[in-house]
Amino acid sequence: MRREEETPQAFGGLQQAVSDIYSRLASLAEFSKGIIDGAPVAGRPDSANTHLHSASLLS
């Protein structure tokens, strides 16, 4: 294959690779946001910390 023919194919492959990376980064960002939003906040009693509070009442 001549170089002139390879360049558009290589560029198309590069575009697809960048698109795949962007899509996976967006998925990772969404996943990370879910973890961060669900994490307990220090000093604030919430549902994530109620098991600790309940356990201290039982002892």
PDB file of C-alpha atoms in Angstrom:
ATOM      1  CA  MET A   1       0.000   0.000   0.000  1.00  0.00           C
ATOM      2  CA  ARG A   2       1.319   3.439  -0.856  1.00  0.00           C
ATOM      3  CA  ARG A   3       1.913   6.009   1.832  1.00  0.00           C
ATOM      4  CA  GLU A   4      -0.863   8.244   0.479  1.00  0.00           C
ATOM      5  CA  GLU A   5      -3.306   5.385   1.011  1.00  0.00           C
ATOM      6  CA  GLU A   6      -2.033   4.493   4.492  1.00  0.00           C
ATOM      7  CA  THR A   7      -2.373   7.982   5.967  1.00  0.00           C
ATOM      8  CA  PRO A   8      -6.196   8.237   5.853  1.00  0.00           C
ATOM      9  CA  GLN A   9      -6.537   4.719   7.292  1.00  0.00           C
ATOM     10  CA  ALA A  10      -4.078   5.490  10.087  1.00  0.00           C
ATOM     11  CA  PHE A  11      -5.878   8.745  10.818  1.00  0.00           C
ATOM     12  CA  GLY A  12      -9.216   6.927  10.972  1.00  0.00           C
ATOM     13  CA  GLY A  13      -7.735   4.402  13.399  1.00  0.00           C
ATOM     14  CA  LEU A  14      -6.326   7.202  15.523  1.00  0.00           C
ATOM     15  CA  GLN A  15      -9.698   8.962  15.599  1.00  0.00           C
ATOM     16  CA  GLN A  16     -11.354   5.729  16.763  1.00  0.00           C
ATOM     17  CA  ALA A  17      -8.719   5.213  19.468  1.00  0.00           C
ATOM     18  CA  VAL A  18      -9.194   8.761  20.769  1.00  0.00           C
ATOM     19  CA  SER A  19     -12.962   8.304  20.729  1.00  0.00           C
ATOM     20  CA  ASP A  20     -12.657   5.047  22.708  1.00  0.00           C
ATOM     21  CA  ILE A  21     -10.355   6.662  25.274  1.00  0.00           C
ATOM     22  CA  TYR A  22     -12.684   9.645  25.660  1.00  0.00           C
ATOM     23  CA  SER A  23     -15.668   7.350  26.152  1.00  0.00           C
ATOM     24  CA  ARG A  24     -13.872   5.281  28.782  1.00  0.00           C
ATOM     25  CA  LEU A  25     -12.680   8.401  30.600  1.00  0.00           C
ATOM     26  CA  ALA A  26     -16.255   9.701  30.694  1.00  0.00           C
ATOM     27  CA  SER A  27     -17.423   6.364  32.133  1.00  0.00           C
ATOM     28  CA  LEU A  28     -14.634   6.431  34.720  1.00  0.00           C
ATOM     29  CA  ALA A  29     -15.536  10.004  35.695  1.00  0.00           C
ATOM     30  CA  GLU A  30     -19.183   9.023  36.148  1.00  0.00           C
ATOM     31  CA  PHE A  31     -18.204   5.965  38.209  1.00  0.00           C
ATOM     32  CA  SER A  32     -15.838   8.047  40.370  1.00  0.00           C
ATOM     33  CA  LYS A  33     -18.498  10.694  40.940  1.00  0.00           C
ATOM     34  CA  GLY A  34     -20.858   7.988  42.198  1.00  0.00           C
ATOM     35  CA  ILE A  35     -18.247   6.783  44.674  1.00  0.00           C
ATOM     36  CA  ILE A  36     -17.444  10.300  45.863  1.00  0.00           C
ATOM     37  CA  ASP A  37     -21.109  11.268  46.187  1.00  0.00           C
ATOM     38  CA  GLY A  38     -21.776   8.118  48.221  1.00  0.00           C
ATOM     39  CA  ALA A  39     -18.813   8.546  50.558  1.00  0.00           C
ATOM     40  CA  PRO A  40     -19.528   9.610  54.136  1.00  0.00           C
ATOM     41  CA  VAL A  41     -18.555  13.138  55.108  1.00  0.00           C
ATOM     42  CA  ALA A  42     -16.446  13.428  58.256  1.00  0.00           C
ATOM     43  CA  GLY A  43     -18.369  15.007  61.119  1.00  0.00           C
ATOM     44  CA  ARG A  44     -21.771  14.508  59.542  1.00  0.00           C
ATOM     45  CA  PRO A  45     -23.925  11.626  60.713  1.00  0.00           C
ATOM     46  CA  ASP A  46     -25.589   9.963  57.768  1.00  0.00           C
ATOM     47  CA  SER A  47     -26.730   6.534  56.662  1.00  0.00           C
ATOM     48  CA  ALA A  48     -23.163   5.419  55.980  1.00  0.00           C
ATOM     49  CA  ASN A  49     -22.218   5.967  59.628  1.00  0.00           C
ATOM     50  CA  THR A  50     -25.391   4.769  61.372  1.00  0.00           C
ATOM     51  CA  HIS A  51     -24.038   1.264  61.904  1.00  0.00           C
ATOM     52  CA  LEU A  52     -21.235   2.736  64.020  1.00  0.00           C
ATOM     53  CA  HIS A  53     -23.684   4.792  66.060  1.00  0.00           C
ATOM     54  CA  SER A  54     -26.045   1.841  66.554  1.00  0.00           C
ATOM     55  CA  ALA A  55     -23.181  -0.385  67.652  1.00  0.00           C
ATOM     56  CA  SER A  56     -22.087   2.135  70.278  1.00  0.00           C
ATOM     57  CA  LEU A  57     -25.626   2.268  71.692  1.00  0.00           C
ATOM     58  CA  LEU A  58     -25.667  -1.504  72.115  1.00  0.00           C
ATOM     59  CA  SER A  59     -22.444  -1.672  74.120  1.00  0.00           C
TER      60      SER A  59
END
